[in-house]
Coordinates of C-alpha atoms in Angstrom, one line a residue:
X75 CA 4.1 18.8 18.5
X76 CA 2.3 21.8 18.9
X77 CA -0.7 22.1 21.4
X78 CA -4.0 24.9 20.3
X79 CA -6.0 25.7 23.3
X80 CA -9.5 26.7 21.9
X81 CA -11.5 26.9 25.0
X82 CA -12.3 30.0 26.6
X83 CA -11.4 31.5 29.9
X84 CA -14.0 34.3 31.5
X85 CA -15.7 34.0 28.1
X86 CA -18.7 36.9 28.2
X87 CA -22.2 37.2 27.8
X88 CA -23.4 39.3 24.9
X89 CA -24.7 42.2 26.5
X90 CA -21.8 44.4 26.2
X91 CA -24.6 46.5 24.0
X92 CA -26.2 47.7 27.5
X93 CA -23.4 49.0 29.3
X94 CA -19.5 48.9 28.6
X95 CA -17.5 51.4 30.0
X96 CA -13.7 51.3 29.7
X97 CA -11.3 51.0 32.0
X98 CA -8.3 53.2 32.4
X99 CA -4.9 51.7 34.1
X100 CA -3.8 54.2 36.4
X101 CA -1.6 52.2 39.0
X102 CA -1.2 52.4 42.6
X103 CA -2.4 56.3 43.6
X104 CA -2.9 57.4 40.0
X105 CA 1.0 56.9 39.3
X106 CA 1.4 54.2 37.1
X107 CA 3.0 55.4 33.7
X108 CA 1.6 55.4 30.9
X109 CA -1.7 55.3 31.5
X110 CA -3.9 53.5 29.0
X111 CA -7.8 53.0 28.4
X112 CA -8.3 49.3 28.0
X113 CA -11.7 47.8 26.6
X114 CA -14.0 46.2 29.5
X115 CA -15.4 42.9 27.3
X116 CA -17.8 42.0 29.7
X117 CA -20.9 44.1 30.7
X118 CA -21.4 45.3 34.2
X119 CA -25.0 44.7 34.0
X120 CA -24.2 41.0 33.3
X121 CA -21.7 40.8 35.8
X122 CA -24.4 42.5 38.6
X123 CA -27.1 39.8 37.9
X124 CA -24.6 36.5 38.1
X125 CA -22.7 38.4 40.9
X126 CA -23.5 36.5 44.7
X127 CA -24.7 39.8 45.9
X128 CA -27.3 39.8 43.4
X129 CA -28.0 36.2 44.5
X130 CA -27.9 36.9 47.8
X131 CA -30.3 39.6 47.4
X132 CA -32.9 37.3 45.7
X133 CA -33.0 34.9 48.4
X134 CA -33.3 37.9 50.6
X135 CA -36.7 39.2 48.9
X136 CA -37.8 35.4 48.3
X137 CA -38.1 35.4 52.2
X138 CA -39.3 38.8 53.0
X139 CA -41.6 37.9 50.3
X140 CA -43.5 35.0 52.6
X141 CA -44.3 38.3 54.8
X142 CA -45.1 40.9 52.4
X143 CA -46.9 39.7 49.3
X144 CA -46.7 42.6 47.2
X145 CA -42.8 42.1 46.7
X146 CA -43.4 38.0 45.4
X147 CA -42.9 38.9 42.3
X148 CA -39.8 40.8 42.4
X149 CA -37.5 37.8 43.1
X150 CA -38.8 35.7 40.1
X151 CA -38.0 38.6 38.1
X152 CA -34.0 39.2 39.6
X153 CA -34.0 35.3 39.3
X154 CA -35.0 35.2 35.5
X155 CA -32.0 38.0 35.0
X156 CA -29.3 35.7 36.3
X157 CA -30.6 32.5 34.1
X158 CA -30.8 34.8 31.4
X159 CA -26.9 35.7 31.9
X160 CA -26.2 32.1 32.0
X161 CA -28.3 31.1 29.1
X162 CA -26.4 33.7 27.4
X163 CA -23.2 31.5 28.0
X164 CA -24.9 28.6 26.5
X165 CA -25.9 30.5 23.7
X166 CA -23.1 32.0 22.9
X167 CA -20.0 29.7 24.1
X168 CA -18.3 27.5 21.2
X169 CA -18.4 24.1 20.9
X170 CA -16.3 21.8 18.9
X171 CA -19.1 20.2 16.6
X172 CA -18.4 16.3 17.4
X173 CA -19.2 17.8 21.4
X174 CA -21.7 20.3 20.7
X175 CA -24.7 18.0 22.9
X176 CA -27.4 19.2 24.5
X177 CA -25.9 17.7 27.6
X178 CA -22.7 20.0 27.2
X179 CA -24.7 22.5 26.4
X180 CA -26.9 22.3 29.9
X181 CA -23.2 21.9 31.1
X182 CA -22.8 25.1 30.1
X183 CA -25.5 27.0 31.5
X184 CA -25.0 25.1 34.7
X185 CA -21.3 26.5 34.8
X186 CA -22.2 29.8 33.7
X187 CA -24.4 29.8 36.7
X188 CA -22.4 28.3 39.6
X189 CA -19.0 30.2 38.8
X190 CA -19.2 33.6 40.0
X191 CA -21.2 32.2 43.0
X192 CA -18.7 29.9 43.8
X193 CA -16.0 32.7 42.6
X194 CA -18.0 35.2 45.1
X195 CA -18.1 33.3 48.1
X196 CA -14.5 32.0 48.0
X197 CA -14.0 36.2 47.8
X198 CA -16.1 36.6 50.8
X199 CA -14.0 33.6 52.7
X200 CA -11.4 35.1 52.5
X201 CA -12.6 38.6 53.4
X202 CA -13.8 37.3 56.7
X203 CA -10.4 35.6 57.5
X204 CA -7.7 37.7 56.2
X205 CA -8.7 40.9 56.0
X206 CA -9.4 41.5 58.9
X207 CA -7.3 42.9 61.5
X208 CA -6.6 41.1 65.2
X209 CA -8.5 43.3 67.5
X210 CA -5.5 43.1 69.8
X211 CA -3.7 45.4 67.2
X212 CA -6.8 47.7 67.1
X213 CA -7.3 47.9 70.6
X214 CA -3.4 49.1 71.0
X215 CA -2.9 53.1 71.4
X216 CA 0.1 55.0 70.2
X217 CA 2.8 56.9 72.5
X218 CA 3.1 60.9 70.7
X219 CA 4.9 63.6 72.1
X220 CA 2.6 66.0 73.6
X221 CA 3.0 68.2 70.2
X222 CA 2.2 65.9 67.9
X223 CA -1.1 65.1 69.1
X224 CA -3.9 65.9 67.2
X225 CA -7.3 67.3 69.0
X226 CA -8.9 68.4 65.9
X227 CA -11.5 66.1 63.5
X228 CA -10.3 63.0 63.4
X229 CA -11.3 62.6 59.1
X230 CA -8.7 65.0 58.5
X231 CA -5.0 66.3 59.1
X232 CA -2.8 68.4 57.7
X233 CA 1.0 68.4 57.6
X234 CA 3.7 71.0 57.0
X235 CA 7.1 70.6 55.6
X236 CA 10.2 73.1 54.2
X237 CA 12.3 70.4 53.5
X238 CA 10.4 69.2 50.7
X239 CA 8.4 66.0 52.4
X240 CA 5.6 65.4 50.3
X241 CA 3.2 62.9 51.0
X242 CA 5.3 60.0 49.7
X243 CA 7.2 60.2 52.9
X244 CA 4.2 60.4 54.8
X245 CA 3.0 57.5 52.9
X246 CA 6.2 55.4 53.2
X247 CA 6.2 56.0 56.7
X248 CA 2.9 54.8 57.2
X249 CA 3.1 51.3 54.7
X250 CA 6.5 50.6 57.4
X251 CA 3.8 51.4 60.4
X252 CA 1.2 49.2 59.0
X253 CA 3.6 46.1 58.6
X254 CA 5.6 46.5 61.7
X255 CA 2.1 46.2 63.8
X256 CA 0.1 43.9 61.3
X257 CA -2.6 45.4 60.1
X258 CA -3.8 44.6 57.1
X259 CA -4.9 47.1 54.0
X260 CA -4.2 47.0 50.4
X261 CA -3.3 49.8 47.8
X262 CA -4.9 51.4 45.2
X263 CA -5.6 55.1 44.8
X264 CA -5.7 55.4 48.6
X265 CA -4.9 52.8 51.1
X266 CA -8.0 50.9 52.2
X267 CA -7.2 50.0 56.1
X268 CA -9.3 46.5 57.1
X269 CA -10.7 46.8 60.2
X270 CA -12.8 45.0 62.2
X271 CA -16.5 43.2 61.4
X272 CA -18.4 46.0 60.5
X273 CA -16.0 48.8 59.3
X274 CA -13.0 49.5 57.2
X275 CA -10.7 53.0 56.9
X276 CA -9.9 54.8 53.3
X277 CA -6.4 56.9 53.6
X278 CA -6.4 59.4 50.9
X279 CA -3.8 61.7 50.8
X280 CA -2.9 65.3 48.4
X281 CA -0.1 67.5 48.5
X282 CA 0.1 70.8 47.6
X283 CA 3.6 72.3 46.6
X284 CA 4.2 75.8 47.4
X285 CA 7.9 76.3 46.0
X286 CA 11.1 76.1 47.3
X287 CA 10.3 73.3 49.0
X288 CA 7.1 73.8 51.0
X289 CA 4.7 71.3 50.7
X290 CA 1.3 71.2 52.4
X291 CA 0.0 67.5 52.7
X292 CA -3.6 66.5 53.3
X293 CA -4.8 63.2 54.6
X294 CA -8.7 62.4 54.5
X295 CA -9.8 59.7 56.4
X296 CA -13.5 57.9 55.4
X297 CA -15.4 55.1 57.4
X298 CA -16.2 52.5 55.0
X299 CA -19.0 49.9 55.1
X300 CA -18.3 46.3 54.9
X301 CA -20.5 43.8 53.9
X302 CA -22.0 42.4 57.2
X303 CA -22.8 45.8 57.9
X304 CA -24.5 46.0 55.2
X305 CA -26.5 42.6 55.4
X306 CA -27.1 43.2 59.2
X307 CA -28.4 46.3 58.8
X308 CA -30.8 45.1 56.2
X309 CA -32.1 42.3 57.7
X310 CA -32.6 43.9 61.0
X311 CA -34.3 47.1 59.1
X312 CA -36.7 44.7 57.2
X313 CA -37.7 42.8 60.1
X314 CA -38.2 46.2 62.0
X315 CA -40.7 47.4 59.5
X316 CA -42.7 44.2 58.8
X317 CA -43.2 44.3 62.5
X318 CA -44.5 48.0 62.5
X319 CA -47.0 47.0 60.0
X320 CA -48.5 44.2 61.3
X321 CA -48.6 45.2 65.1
X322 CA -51.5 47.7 66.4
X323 CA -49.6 50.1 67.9
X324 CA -45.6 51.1 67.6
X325 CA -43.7 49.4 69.7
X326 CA -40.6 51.1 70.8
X327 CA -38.7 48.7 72.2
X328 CA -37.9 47.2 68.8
X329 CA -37.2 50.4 67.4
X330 CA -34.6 51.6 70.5
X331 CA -32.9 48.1 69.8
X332 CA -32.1 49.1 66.4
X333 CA -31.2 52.6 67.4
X334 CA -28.8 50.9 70.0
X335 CA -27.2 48.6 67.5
X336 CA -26.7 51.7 65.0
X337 CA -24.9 53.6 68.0
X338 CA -23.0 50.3 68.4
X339 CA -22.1 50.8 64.9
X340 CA -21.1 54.8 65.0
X341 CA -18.8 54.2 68.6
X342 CA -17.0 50.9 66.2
X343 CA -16.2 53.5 63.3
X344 CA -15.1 56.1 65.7
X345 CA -12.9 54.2 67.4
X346 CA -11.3 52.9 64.4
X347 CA -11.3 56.0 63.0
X348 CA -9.4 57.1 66.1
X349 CA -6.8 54.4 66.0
X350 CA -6.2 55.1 62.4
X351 CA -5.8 58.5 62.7
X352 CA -2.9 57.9 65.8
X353 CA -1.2 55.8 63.4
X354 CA -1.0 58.5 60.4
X355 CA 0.1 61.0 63.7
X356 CA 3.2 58.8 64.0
X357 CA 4.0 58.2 60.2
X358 CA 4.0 61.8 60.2
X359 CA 6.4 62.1 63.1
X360 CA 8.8 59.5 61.8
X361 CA 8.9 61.2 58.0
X362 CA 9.6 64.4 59.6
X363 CA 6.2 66.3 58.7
X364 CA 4.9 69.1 61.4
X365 CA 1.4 69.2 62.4
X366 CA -0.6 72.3 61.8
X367 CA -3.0 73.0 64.4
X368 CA -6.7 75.0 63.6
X369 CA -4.9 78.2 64.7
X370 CA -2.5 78.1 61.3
X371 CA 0.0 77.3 63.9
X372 CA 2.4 74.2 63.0
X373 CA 3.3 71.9 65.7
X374 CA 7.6 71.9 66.2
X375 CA 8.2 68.3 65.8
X376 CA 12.3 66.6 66.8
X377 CA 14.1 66.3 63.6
X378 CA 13.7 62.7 62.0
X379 CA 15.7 60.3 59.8
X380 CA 14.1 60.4 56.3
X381 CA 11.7 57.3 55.5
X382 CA 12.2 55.3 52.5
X383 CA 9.4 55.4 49.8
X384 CA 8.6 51.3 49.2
X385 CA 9.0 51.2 45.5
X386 CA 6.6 47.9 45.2
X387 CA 3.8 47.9 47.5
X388 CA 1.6 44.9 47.5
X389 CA -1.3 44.2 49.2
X390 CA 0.0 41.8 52.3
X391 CA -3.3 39.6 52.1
X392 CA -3.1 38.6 48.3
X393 CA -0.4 35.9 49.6
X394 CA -3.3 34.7 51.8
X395 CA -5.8 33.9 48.8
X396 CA -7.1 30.6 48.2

């Protein structure tokens, strides 16, 4: 007996019309072979308004709103954007006629509705869970040789090589590094490197081949907001300025608090930063890559056994999602 499934999985609101740009497979750091453009069914602008940021942001502005009156209206309107996503759904989904109620219908639009914030928070679950990593592991330092060490900026380094190391052994190096001491970071383009509550680290790397086997590699290193940085910093921001304007005079004890807290932030980022750059110091050391100082001088580094490229990489805390 055959079975016909003719429900619909992720069906889409019609209002691919808006926006719909495609999306182009490249795999993990613009390798993948051959690279195709695939059709993106759903529109972002429809994703956006049913997304639980969106939501979140409404109930944001719906209480800010009890403050500042001018801005009352502005939630009503993001509000009426995310029913009409879902009523879009309703509209849209098919029915088999004998079921087509208006109860299922309302089903529908309820569904529509609930999904992606369910969906979202689940997401943000397991953000705060696994994808973080133990502050123990953070707070540990790296032994270098005194010639490997790096005094210059920690955003960037730069690696020599005559032996042909390109930045796929600096890279394979550094995905062994990462496991052996538990971090955790996934893979795409660059290596995203969770860190702690308020910051994550983006690896990007480049190589430049100069013939006969001289290769030049470049690693960029980029603080990256999370998302209670971002929500702290807005709600602390917005209560900063309704306070302003409704007080007399400044008061500048509520504005050094928040200038404390952001230099709370900036000494959390640099000291990731920091520990992230110690760690791409040793993957260097271990795939056999020299340090070149400011000076054009490069660093003389012992030799080292070459590092296996890992052929798969996988992000280690997709085994970890509910």
């Amino acid at each position: 007996m055959l079975a016909t499934w003719r429900g619909l999985i992720y069906g889409t609101p019609r209002f691919s019309w808006f926006v719909n740009r495609p999306v182009i497979y490249h795999g993990i750091f613009g390798e993948g072979f051959f690279q195709s453009i695939y059709p993106t069914p759903q529109s972002d602008v429809a994703a956006y308004l049913s997304s639980i940021e969106w939501f979140a942001l409404t109930i944001f502005l719906f209480g800010l709103g009890i403050f500042l009156p001018a801005l009352r209206i502005v939630p009503y309107l993001m509000l009426g954007g995310t029913l009409c996503v879902a009523l879009s759904y309703m509209v849209r989904a098919f029915i088999e006629p004998k079921f087509d109620t208006m109860r299922a219908r309302l089903l529908v639009i309820m569904l529509a509705f609930v999904q992606p914030l369910v969906r979202g928070f689940s997401r943000y679950f397991t953000w705060l869970r696994f994808k973080r990593t133990p502050a123990s592991v953070i707070r540990r330092h790296e032994h270098l040789p005194e010639p490997a060490r790096s005094s210059g900026s920690l955003s960037r380094r730069v690696f020599w090589s005559e032996q042909g190391r390109d930045r796929h052994y600096l890279l394979g190096a550094m995905f062994e590094l990462l496991e052996e001491e538990g971090w955790r970071y996934s893979t795409d383009r660059d290596i995203q490197i969770y860190g702690n509550f308020w910051w994550s680290i983006a690896l990007q790397t480049v190589t430049e081949y100069h013939g006969g086997g001289k290769c030049l590699t470049r690693v960029r290193l980029c603080n990256r907001l999370v998302t209670t940085t971002v929500i702290f910093n807005l709600i602390a921001a917005s209560l900063l300025i309704y306070r302003q304007l409704n007080v007399s005079h400044v008061e500048i004890w509520s504005i050094v608090a928040y200038l404390v807290f952001l230099v709370f932030l900036g000494t959390r980022a640099r000291a990731l930063k920091s520990r992230v750059a110690e760690l791409v110091d040793v993957a260097a050391l271990r795939a056999g890559l020299q340090r070149v100082t400011r000076r054009s001088k490069i660093a003389s580094t012992e030799s080292t056994p070459e590092v296996q490229v890992p052929v798969n990489v996988t992000d280690p805390a997709s085994s970890q999602l509910p």
